[in-house]
Amino acid sequence: MTTPRVRFPKRLPAIRLFSVVARVRPDERRQVAGAFLTLLGFMAGHALLETARDALFLSSWPARSLPWLYLAIALVALTLTRRPPRVLERVRTQHELSAWLVFAAAVTAGFWALAITQGRWVASAVYIWSGVLATLLVVRFWTALGNLFALTQAKRLFAVIGSGSVAGAILGSAAARLLSAALPARHLVLASAIVFLVSALAPTLLTTPTAARPAVARDQWALPDVARLIWDRPYLRRVALLILLAAVTFTLVDYVFKSVVDRHVPVGELGEFFASVYLTLNLLSLVVQIGFTGWIVRRLGVNSVQALVPALLLLGATGYAALGGLALALVLKGVDGSLRYSLYRTGTELLFVPMSEEVRGRAKAVIDVLGQRGGQALGSLALLAILAVSRTELPVALLAVATAAAWILVAVGLRRHYLDVFRETLREDLSETRIAFPALDVASLETLLATLNDRDDRKVVAALDLLAEQGKIRVVPALVLYHPSARVVLRALELFLRGGRDDFLPIADRLVTHDDPRVAAAALRTLSVRSPREDVLRRGLDHPAAEVAVTAAVGLAAGGWLDDAAVRARLEPVVETGPAGTRLALLEALRAQPIATLADLAIRLVDAPDRRVRIEAVRAMRDLRSPASLAPLVAALARRELRGEARAALVAMGPIALARLEDALEDPGQPAGVRRHVPHAIAAFGTVEAGELLARHLIGGGDGLVRFQVLRALGRLRSQHPGIPIDPVVLHRAMEQTLALGFDFRRWRQALEDGARREPARTTVVHTLLVGLLRHKQGHSLERVFRLLNLLLNDEEYARIHHGLRSPRPASRAGSRELLEHLAPATVRDPVLALVDDLEDGGPARPGPRVDDPEAFATTLRQLIESPIESVSCLAAAHAGELGLRSLADVLARRESTSPQHRAVVERARHALTVERSSGA
């Protein structure tokens, strides 16, 4: 059966109040209303029941009996948590909360009927039932909400939903105050049952996920397994300890208050007294919940709130222990009553939201019951021990001081583990793609060597590469050069030459006559480096294969056996018209034996039609290191296939190349594709000078994309060389500049959205594109802020936080925001969070405050047309033209074009306004 959908009137006062207090979004209103009304109804009924139980109990039993009831509540609550009543076990999850409220109404009505006997045992049973019911139903309620809302939502909404608890307690206390003046206390039990029954309608407003129980198998609820889960997780362990200490402290405070009341208030006035006190405390709690809880949680953070409540209880208990009296007991109870169900409850429930649904479903109920009722039991045992030796409340108050102090210490120590929960969430969102091979053991080495005999040349080459990476190339037998695959032989010769081996040279002598000219050329190239002989090279010069001949020519020139004119006579035709294979052989020979006078040959081949030749030409320039190579290497940065090799070549050339790169970065005449890749080439140097050079170009005007590439390059430099310093003053200035630009984008976007709300005709396709572009630019500014935070604090965690904010998983986004709130420096925390929250809303903007200036829309378009960002200027000009905004004709006339495309858009918009003006005339 599907829960019927309820549509709220647009001007429903309660919904409007929610929107003001906690910015409840339209799609959240149904959930919030259902949760609020459920909590309000239950707490109203429980307030009636609580007043009745206190009056009935203290009129039948002395306050010294309370510790035994606290123990009984803990035992019964734990039993029912592990095995709920059978009548509720088969209820469908979407009706579970309603079923519990109906069950509560039935049991409470039964106690009302039994109360006619006026037996002392009935008063005790009502007391136990009220405590057990509060534990079981409230745990289920908040577990359901934790499964529905992410932490970011919970921090906004729990304060509003929690106000239902306080409002319900006020209504219940007020009703108890009125009824207790005219009726015996036992009739409040019946009134409570009626309220429970009526409030069972409220959970029908909740959708299925909200009311659903965690899908955990029955055998998973075995208490030892859950206890082990809690113990193995430091965060769960500390949350459980915090709730335990809180329950002990609340139990001690409650006993002090009721014991003092038992001595000072006549039995006949207990009902009215408790009703009046609870009504006052609930009113205070409502003020705290609505007026302060949300603000305190946002300002202090979830974990810091946990230390505030015990700090106030510590002061109150210290005051009572020092002075005593009913007035200070009321003050102590006032702190308890005004904060327990507002600030403490909201803060505690938020601690469970970051957990996964599975962990929360398994652990929350046990932590709540063992913590709250187990703490109550410990407090009761402590009370029994104190009452055995003392009849005053002073030792109890001193013990409350001690437990409140311990509570504060646990709350302070919780912060690190609280943040670790979000770090774990982000780690689940990231995946490692690079695998580092461990050092080879003997068995692995034997396997690789055996692979060298494989017929599959791909496997053999892979084995050779892995052995080279592990520094084991000397264990490769020289006989691998007899492998039938030319690919294997070529790779082995290259690795042997690089590894400085000589034992393979006799085999290389034979390979000079190999049938494959690539192998013959490689063998001759290897010999000319490791064992140069003029006679061998002279024979190679007359080889029928051009690859071997050009290799021999370079070898003879390197040995001084062939002059420059003669070698050029042989090599020039290859450079001009030679096939790709011959050109590759020439470039490989120049790499093996760099000859500075021949560097121009490699430079001329960087524009060859064959991709392999172009790449090999850049590699040859790296080994030749000629100053004449600087300009073509810088130009090669704009070409994807050459970029990596060009960076390596520039780094190999040292300071002279770094100076040339700085000139290119500062030269606006350089092609955009070159300038945007220069910063990463500078970062590749990995020196202090490179860091200082990049930092100088991080702020200021000019091409924004170039500055972004500078920022990225600085991030790469810092990650690869953490010890290189980067001027913090420059980083702070860049941060201020970036944040200001991000808020400009937000302001412009909001002005356009507000203008469209004023005049819906403005909502055109171009308007939508422009608003989307500004949102994207705002997000890009935020990315720059996170990169700057990484650099400023030398902490890669900000990269993970930014990644989490962009994750499709709500848990990752909420966890990233929480980490940001706790870790970001105070100077930038609020503005960064403001930009994050604005982007997090996503989609169409929620109706916000209107801009009073009716010209704000046109003013914004004017500023956007003047923007140096070409895409923004184009869309703004097009939008002004299609809307016929004549007031913008002057700015369009003055706007200088930045490209042919930009000029065309501005001219079209200017023409549209001119035609509009002419037709209007």
PDB file of N, CA and C in Angstrom, residues 667-742:
ATOM      1  N   ASP A 667      55.240  36.686 -22.755  1.00  0.00           N
ATOM      2  CA  ASP A 667      55.046  37.231 -24.102  1.00  0.00           C
ATOM      3  C   ASP A 667      53.603  37.017 -24.544  1.00  0.00           C
ATOM      4  N   PRO A 668      52.767  38.081 -24.581  1.00  0.00           N
ATOM      5  CA  PRO A 668      51.376  37.900 -25.023  1.00  0.00           C
ATOM      6  C   PRO A 668      51.267  37.545 -26.493  1.00  0.00           C
ATOM      7  N   GLY A 669      52.345  37.730 -27.234  1.00  0.00           N
ATOM      8  CA  GLY A 669      52.318  37.385 -28.642  1.00  0.00           C
ATOM      9  C   GLY A 669      52.468  35.897 -28.910  1.00  0.00           C
ATOM     10  N   GLN A 670      52.852  35.142 -27.890  1.00  0.00           N
ATOM     11  CA  GLN A 670      52.966  33.694 -28.060  1.00  0.00           C
ATOM     12  C   GLN A 670      51.582  33.088 -28.307  1.00  0.00           C
ATOM     13  N   PRO A 671      51.500  32.043 -29.114  1.00  0.00           N
ATOM     14  CA  PRO A 671      50.207  31.368 -29.303  1.00  0.00           C
ATOM     15  C   PRO A 671      49.634  30.906 -27.959  1.00  0.00           C
ATOM     16  N   ALA A 672      48.304  30.986 -27.833  1.00  0.00           N
ATOM     17  CA  ALA A 672      47.662  30.621 -26.564  1.00  0.00           C
ATOM     18  C   ALA A 672      47.983  29.179 -26.176  1.00  0.00           C
ATOM     19  N   GLY A 673      48.040  28.289 -27.185  1.00  0.00           N
ATOM     20  CA  GLY A 673      48.322  26.888 -26.876  1.00  0.00           C
ATOM     21  C   GLY A 673      49.689  26.690 -26.261  1.00  0.00           C
ATOM     22  N   VAL A 674      50.649  27.537 -26.630  1.00  0.00           N
ATOM     23  CA  VAL A 674      51.987  27.447 -26.051  1.00  0.00           C
ATOM     24  C   VAL A 674      51.985  28.000 -24.636  1.00  0.00           C
ATOM     25  N   ARG A 675      51.454  29.224 -24.451  1.00  0.00           N
ATOM     26  CA  ARG A 675      51.504  29.873 -23.135  1.00  0.00           C
ATOM     27  C   ARG A 675      50.799  29.031 -22.068  1.00  0.00           C
ATOM     28  N   ARG A 676      49.738  28.352 -22.445  1.00  0.00           N
ATOM     29  CA  ARG A 676      48.973  27.591 -21.449  1.00  0.00           C
ATOM     30  C   ARG A 676      49.673  26.314 -21.020  1.00  0.00           C
ATOM     31  N   HIS A 677      50.721  25.918 -21.745  1.00  0.00           N
ATOM     32  CA  HIS A 677      51.460  24.715 -21.350  1.00  0.00           C
ATOM     33  C   HIS A 677      52.867  25.028 -20.853  1.00  0.00           C
ATOM     34  N   VAL A 678      53.248  26.283 -20.944  1.00  0.00           N
ATOM     35  CA  VAL A 678      54.553  26.674 -20.417  1.00  0.00           C
ATOM     36  C   VAL A 678      54.659  26.451 -18.903  1.00  0.00           C
ATOM     37  N   PRO A 679      53.618  26.785 -18.087  1.00  0.00           N
ATOM     38  CA  PRO A 679      53.768  26.604 -16.631  1.00  0.00           C
ATOM     39  C   PRO A 679      54.124  25.182 -16.227  1.00  0.00           C
ATOM     40  N   HIS A 680      53.547  24.183 -16.879  1.00  0.00           N
ATOM     41  CA  HIS A 680      53.860  22.800 -16.505  1.00  0.00           C
ATOM     42  C   HIS A 680      55.287  22.430 -16.915  1.00  0.00           C
ATOM     43  N   ALA A 681      55.755  23.015 -18.003  1.00  0.00           N
ATOM     44  CA  ALA A 681      57.156  22.784 -18.371  1.00  0.00           C
ATOM     45  C   ALA A 681      58.087  23.399 -17.338  1.00  0.00           C
ATOM     46  N   ILE A 682      57.733  24.559 -16.808  1.00  0.00           N
ATOM     47  CA  ILE A 682      58.544  25.191 -15.754  1.00  0.00           C
ATOM     48  C   ILE A 682      58.533  24.329 -14.501  1.00  0.00           C
ATOM     49  N   ALA A 683      57.333  23.828 -14.126  1.00  0.00           N
ATOM     50  CA  ALA A 683      57.228  22.991 -12.920  1.00  0.00           C
ATOM     51  C   ALA A 683      58.075  21.732 -13.039  1.00  0.00           C
ATOM     52  N   ALA A 684      58.262  21.236 -14.261  1.00  0.00           N
ATOM     53  CA  ALA A 684      59.025  20.001 -14.441  1.00  0.00           C
ATOM     54  C   ALA A 684      60.472  20.154 -14.005  1.00  0.00           C
ATOM     55  N   PHE A 685      60.985  21.386 -13.910  1.00  0.00           N
ATOM     56  CA  PHE A 685      62.369  21.591 -13.455  1.00  0.00           C
ATOM     57  C   PHE A 685      62.528  21.184 -11.986  1.00  0.00           C
ATOM     58  N   GLY A 686      61.476  21.343 -11.188  1.00  0.00           N
ATOM     59  CA  GLY A 686      61.521  20.900  -9.790  1.00  0.00           C
ATOM     60  C   GLY A 686      62.530  21.625  -8.934  1.00  0.00           C
ATOM     61  N   THR A 687      62.727  22.927  -9.196  1.00  0.00           N
ATOM     62  CA  THR A 687      63.716  23.699  -8.443  1.00  0.00           C
ATOM     63  C   THR A 687      63.044  24.864  -7.736  1.00  0.00           C
ATOM     64  N   VAL A 688      63.766  25.453  -6.799  1.00  0.00           N
ATOM     65  CA  VAL A 688      63.271  26.636  -6.098  1.00  0.00           C
ATOM     66  C   VAL A 688      63.044  27.772  -7.088  1.00  0.00           C
ATOM     67  N   GLU A 689      63.971  27.906  -8.060  1.00  0.00           N
ATOM     68  CA  GLU A 689      63.834  28.970  -9.062  1.00  0.00           C
ATOM     69  C   GLU A 689      62.551  28.806  -9.870  1.00  0.00           C
ATOM     70  N   ALA A 690      62.205  27.563 -10.190  1.00  0.00           N
ATOM     71  CA  ALA A 690      60.971  27.314 -10.930  1.00  0.00           C
ATOM     72  C   ALA A 690      59.749  27.712 -10.102  1.00  0.00           C
ATOM     73  N   GLY A 691      59.783  27.396  -8.797  1.00  0.00           N
ATOM     74  CA  GLY A 691      58.678  27.778  -7.927  1.00  0.00           C
ATOM     75  C   GLY A 691      58.525  29.283  -7.824  1.00  0.00           C
ATOM     76  N   GLU A 692      59.638  29.994  -7.686  1.00  0.00           N
ATOM     77  CA  GLU A 692      59.579  31.457  -7.589  1.00  0.00           C
ATOM     78  C   GLU A 692      59.063  32.063  -8.893  1.00  0.00           C
ATOM     79  N   LEU A 693      59.490  31.504 -10.028  1.00  0.00           N
ATOM     80  CA  LEU A 693      59.046  32.018 -11.325  1.00  0.00           C
ATOM     81  C   LEU A 693      57.525  31.859 -11.462  1.00  0.00           C
ATOM     82  N   LEU A 694      57.005  30.689 -11.119  1.00  0.00           N
ATOM     83  CA  LEU A 694      55.560  30.456 -11.231  1.00  0.00           C
ATOM     84  C   LEU A 694      54.784  31.349 -10.275  1.00  0.00           C
ATOM     85  N   ALA A 695      55.285  31.492  -9.055  1.00  0.00           N
ATOM     86  CA  ALA A 695      54.577  32.317  -8.072  1.00  0.00           C
ATOM     87  C   ALA A 695      54.448  33.760  -8.537  1.00  0.00           C
ATOM     88  N   ARG A 696      55.442  34.273  -9.271  1.00  0.00           N
ATOM     89  CA  ARG A 696      55.394  35.656  -9.759  1.00  0.00           C
ATOM     90  C   ARG A 696      54.263  35.862 -10.762  1.00  0.00           C
ATOM     91  N   HIS A 697      53.818  34.798 -11.398  1.00  0.00           N
ATOM     92  CA  HIS A 697      52.781  34.911 -12.421  1.00  0.00           C
ATOM     93  C   HIS A 697      51.434  34.367 -11.946  1.00  0.00           C
ATOM     94  N   LEU A 698      51.296  34.180 -10.631  1.00  0.00           N
ATOM     95  CA  LEU A 698      50.061  33.597 -10.098  1.00  0.00           C
ATOM     96  C   LEU A 698      48.944  34.622  -9.989  1.00  0.00           C
ATOM     97  N   ILE A 699      49.278  35.883  -9.791  1.00  0.00           N
ATOM     98  CA  ILE A 699      48.261  36.908  -9.604  1.00  0.00           C
ATOM     99  C   ILE A 699      48.405  37.975 -10.677  1.00  0.00           C
ATOM    100  N   GLY A 700      47.413  38.829 -10.763  1.00  0.00           N
ATOM    101  CA  GLY A 700      47.435  39.913 -11.730  1.00  0.00           C
ATOM    102  C   GLY A 700      46.432  39.675 -12.836  1.00  0.00           C
ATOM    103  N   GLY A 701      46.527  40.454 -13.883  1.00  0.00           N
ATOM    104  CA  GLY A 701      45.595  40.354 -14.991  1.00  0.00           C
ATOM    105  C   GLY A 701      46.068  39.342 -16.009  1.00  0.00           C
ATOM    106  N   GLY A 702      45.700  39.603 -17.283  1.00  0.00           N
ATOM    107  CA  GLY A 702      46.115  38.699 -18.336  1.00  0.00           C
ATOM    108  C   GLY A 702      45.169  37.532 -18.501  1.00  0.00           C
ATOM    109  N   ASP A 703      45.659  36.526 -19.189  1.00  0.00           N
ATOM    110  CA  ASP A 703      44.859  35.347 -19.515  1.00  0.00           C
ATOM    111  C   ASP A 703      44.565  34.546 -18.248  1.00  0.00           C
ATOM    112  N   GLY A 704      43.278  34.446 -17.901  1.00  0.00           N
ATOM    113  CA  GLY A 704      42.900  33.717 -16.696  1.00  0.00           C
ATOM    114  C   GLY A 704      43.229  32.242 -16.782  1.00  0.00           C
ATOM    115  N   LEU A 705      43.131  31.665 -17.996  1.00  0.00           N
ATOM    116  CA  LEU A 705      43.449  30.256 -18.134  1.00  0.00           C
ATOM    117  C   LEU A 705      44.936  30.009 -17.920  1.00  0.00           C
ATOM    118  N   VAL A 706      45.769  30.954 -18.342  1.00  0.00           N
ATOM    119  CA  VAL A 706      47.211  30.818 -18.092  1.00  0.00           C
ATOM    120  C   VAL A 706      47.477  30.839 -16.592  1.00  0.00           C
ATOM    121  N   ARG A 707      46.811  31.745 -15.866  1.00  0.00           N
ATOM    122  CA  ARG A 707      46.998  31.793 -14.409  1.00  0.00           C
ATOM    123  C   ARG A 707      46.532  30.494 -13.763  1.00  0.00           C
ATOM    124  N   PHE A 708      45.463  29.918 -14.287  1.00  0.00           N
ATOM    125  CA  PHE A 708      45.000  28.644 -13.738  1.00  0.00           C
ATOM    126  C   PHE A 708      46.027  27.550 -13.988  1.00  0.00           C
ATOM    127  N   GLN A 709      46.641  27.555 -15.170  1.00  0.00           N
ATOM    128  CA  GLN A 709      47.675  26.567 -15.443  1.00  0.00           C
ATOM    129  C   GLN A 709      48.898  26.787 -14.562  1.00  0.00           C
ATOM    130  N   VAL A 710      49.184  28.043 -14.233  1.00  0.00           N
ATOM    131  CA  VAL A 710      50.267  28.330 -13.285  1.00  0.00           C
ATOM    132  C   VAL A 710      49.939  27.720 -11.931  1.00  0.00           C
ATOM    133  N   LEU A 711      48.675  27.883 -11.506  1.00  0.00           N
ATOM    134  CA  LEU A 711      48.251  27.321 -10.220  1.00  0.00           C
ATOM    135  C   LEU A 711      48.361  25.801 -10.228  1.00  0.00           C
ATOM    136  N   ARG A 712      47.918  25.177 -11.311  1.00  0.00           N
ATOM    137  CA  ARG A 712      48.026  23.713 -11.415  1.00  0.00           C
ATOM    138  C   ARG A 712      49.486  23.277 -11.405  1.00  0.00           C
ATOM    139  N   ALA A 713      50.317  24.041 -12.115  1.00  0.00           N
ATOM    140  CA  ALA A 713      51.745  23.684 -12.165  1.00  0.00           C
ATOM    141  C   ALA A 713      52.384  23.800 -10.787  1.00  0.00           C
ATOM    142  N   LEU A 714      52.000  24.822 -10.023  1.00  0.00           N
ATOM    143  CA  LEU A 714      52.516  24.942  -8.662  1.00  0.00           C
ATOM    144  C   LEU A 714      52.076  23.753  -7.809  1.00  0.00           C
ATOM    145  N   GLY A 715      50.833  23.313  -7.999  1.00  0.00           N
ATOM    146  CA  GLY A 715      50.369  22.140  -7.268  1.00  0.00           C
ATOM    147  C   GLY A 715      51.167  20.901  -7.601  1.00  0.00           C
ATOM    148  N   ARG A 716      51.469  20.723  -8.883  1.00  0.00           N
ATOM    149  CA  ARG A 716      52.288  19.571  -9.293  1.00  0.00           C
ATOM    150  C   ARG A 716      53.697  19.683  -8.722  1.00  0.00           C
ATOM    151  N   LEU A 717      54.246  20.880  -8.765  1.00  0.00           N
ATOM    152  CA  LEU A 717      55.592  21.099  -8.224  1.00  0.00           C
ATOM    153  C   LEU A 717      55.633  20.762  -6.742  1.00  0.00           C
ATOM    154  N   ARG A 718      54.606  21.231  -5.990  1.00  0.00           N
ATOM    155  CA  ARG A 718      54.577  20.977  -4.547  1.00  0.00           C
ATOM    156  C   ARG A 718      54.382  19.499  -4.247  1.00  0.00           C
ATOM    157  N   SER A 719      53.554  18.816  -5.016  1.00  0.00           N
ATOM    158  CA  SER A 719      53.308  17.392  -4.740  1.00  0.00           C
ATOM    159  C   SER A 719      54.549  16.544  -5.018  1.00  0.00           C
ATOM    160  N   GLN A 720      55.317  16.923  -6.049  1.00  0.00           N
ATOM    161  CA  GLN A 720      56.514  16.145  -6.383  1.00  0.00           C
ATOM    162  C   GLN A 720      57.742  16.564  -5.590  1.00  0.00           C
ATOM    163  N   HIS A 721      57.725  17.822  -5.116  1.00  0.00           N
ATOM    164  CA  HIS A 721      58.869  18.345  -4.355  1.00  0.00           C
ATOM    165  C   HIS A 721      58.329  19.128  -3.156  1.00  0.00           C
ATOM    166  N   PRO A 722      57.869  18.438  -2.115  1.00  0.00           N
ATOM    167  CA  PRO A 722      57.196  19.105  -0.987  1.00  0.00           C
ATOM    168  C   PRO A 722      58.064  20.147  -0.283  1.00  0.00           C
ATOM    169  N   GLY A 723      59.364  20.015  -0.387  1.00  0.00           N
ATOM    170  CA  GLY A 723      60.230  20.934   0.343  1.00  0.00           C
ATOM    171  C   GLY A 723      60.428  22.283  -0.324  1.00  0.00           C
ATOM    172  N   ILE A 724      59.984  22.449  -1.556  1.00  0.00           N
ATOM    173  CA  ILE A 724      60.192  23.721  -2.261  1.00  0.00           C
ATOM    174  C   ILE A 724      59.251  24.774  -1.682  1.00  0.00           C
ATOM    175  N   PRO A 725      59.762  25.903  -1.211  1.00  0.00           N
ATOM    176  CA  PRO A 725      58.893  26.926  -0.602  1.00  0.00           C
ATOM    177  C   PRO A 725      58.155  27.734  -1.662  1.00  0.00           C
ATOM    178  N   ILE A 726      56.945  28.166  -1.315  1.00  0.00           N
ATOM    179  CA  ILE A 726      56.150  29.049  -2.170  1.00  0.00           C
ATOM    180  C   ILE A 726      55.709  30.224  -1.309  1.00  0.00           C
ATOM    181  N   ASP A 727      55.923  31.417  -1.766  1.00  0.00           N
ATOM    182  CA  ASP A 727      55.689  32.632  -0.998  1.00  0.00           C
ATOM    183  C   ASP A 727      54.250  32.686  -0.485  1.00  0.00           C
ATOM    184  N   PRO A 728      54.025  32.608   0.845  1.00  0.00           N
ATOM    185  CA  PRO A 728      52.654  32.628   1.377  1.00  0.00           C
ATOM    186  C   PRO A 728      51.938  33.949   1.129  1.00  0.00           C
ATOM    187  N   VAL A 729      52.701  35.054   1.042  1.00  0.00           N
ATOM    188  CA  VAL A 729      52.063  36.348   0.773  1.00  0.00           C
ATOM    189  C   VAL A 729      51.393  36.323  -0.596  1.00  0.00           C
ATOM    190  N   VAL A 730      52.085  35.769  -1.586  1.00  0.00           N
ATOM    191  CA  VAL A 730      51.516  35.658  -2.923  1.00  0.00           C
ATOM    192  C   VAL A 730      50.273  34.764  -2.904  1.00  0.00           C
ATOM    193  N   LEU A 731      50.357  33.668  -2.164  1.00  0.00           N
ATOM    194  CA  LEU A 731      49.217  32.748  -2.099  1.00  0.00           C
ATOM    195  C   LEU A 731      48.010  33.410  -1.447  1.00  0.00           C
ATOM    196  N   HIS A 732      48.243  34.189  -0.375  1.00  0.00           N
ATOM    197  CA  HIS A 732      47.134  34.891   0.279  1.00  0.00           C
ATOM    198  C   HIS A 732      46.505  35.922  -0.667  1.00  0.00           C
ATOM    199  N   ARG A 733      47.329  36.633  -1.401  1.00  0.00           N
ATOM    200  CA  ARG A 733      46.786  37.618  -2.348  1.00  0.00           C
ATOM    201  C   ARG A 733      45.993  36.917  -3.448  1.00  0.00           C
ATOM    202  N   ALA A 734      46.499  35.803  -3.915  1.00  0.00           N
ATOM    203  CA  ALA A 734      45.767  35.048  -4.933  1.00  0.00           C
ATOM    204  C   ALA A 734      44.443  34.527  -4.378  1.00  0.00           C
ATOM    205  N   MET A 735      44.460  34.122  -3.110  1.00  0.00           N
ATOM    206  CA  MET A 735      43.228  33.645  -2.476  1.00  0.00           C
ATOM    207  C   MET A 735      42.186  34.759  -2.424  1.00  0.00           C
ATOM    208  N   GLU A 736      42.604  35.954  -2.003  1.00  0.00           N
ATOM    209  CA  GLU A 736      41.672  37.084  -1.932  1.00  0.00           C
ATOM    210  C   GLU A 736      41.123  37.414  -3.314  1.00  0.00           C
ATOM    211  N   GLN A 737      41.990  37.424  -4.300  1.00  0.00           N
ATOM    212  CA  GLN A 737      41.564  37.744  -5.662  1.00  0.00           C
ATOM    213  C   GLN A 737      40.576  36.697  -6.183  1.00  0.00           C
ATOM    214  N   THR A 738      40.847  35.441  -5.918  1.00  0.00           N
ATOM    215  CA  THR A 738      39.993  34.364  -6.411  1.00  0.00           C
ATOM    216  C   THR A 738      38.637  34.362  -5.718  1.00  0.00           C
ATOM    217  N   LEU A 739      38.637  34.565  -4.403  1.00  0.00           N
ATOM    218  CA  LEU A 739      37.362  34.620  -3.680  1.00  0.00           C
ATOM    219  C   LEU A 739      36.519  35.804  -4.150  1.00  0.00           C
ATOM    220  N   ALA A 740      37.154  36.940  -4.348  1.00  0.00           N
ATOM    221  CA  ALA A 740      36.408  38.116  -4.825  1.00  0.00           C
ATOM    222  C   ALA A 740      35.779  37.835  -6.183  1.00  0.00           C
ATOM    223  N   LEU A 741      36.519  37.165  -7.068  1.00  0.00           N
ATOM    224  CA  LEU A 741      35.974  36.846  -8.376  1.00  0.00           C
ATOM    225  C   LEU A 741      34.832  35.838  -8.270  1.00  0.00           C
ATOM    226  N   GLY A 742      34.987  34.860  -7.364  1.00  0.00           N
ATOM    227  CA  GLY A 742      33.916  33.891  -7.161  1.00  0.00           C
ATOM    228  C   GLY A 742      32.629  34.552  -6.687  1.00  0.00           C
TER     229      GLY A 742
END
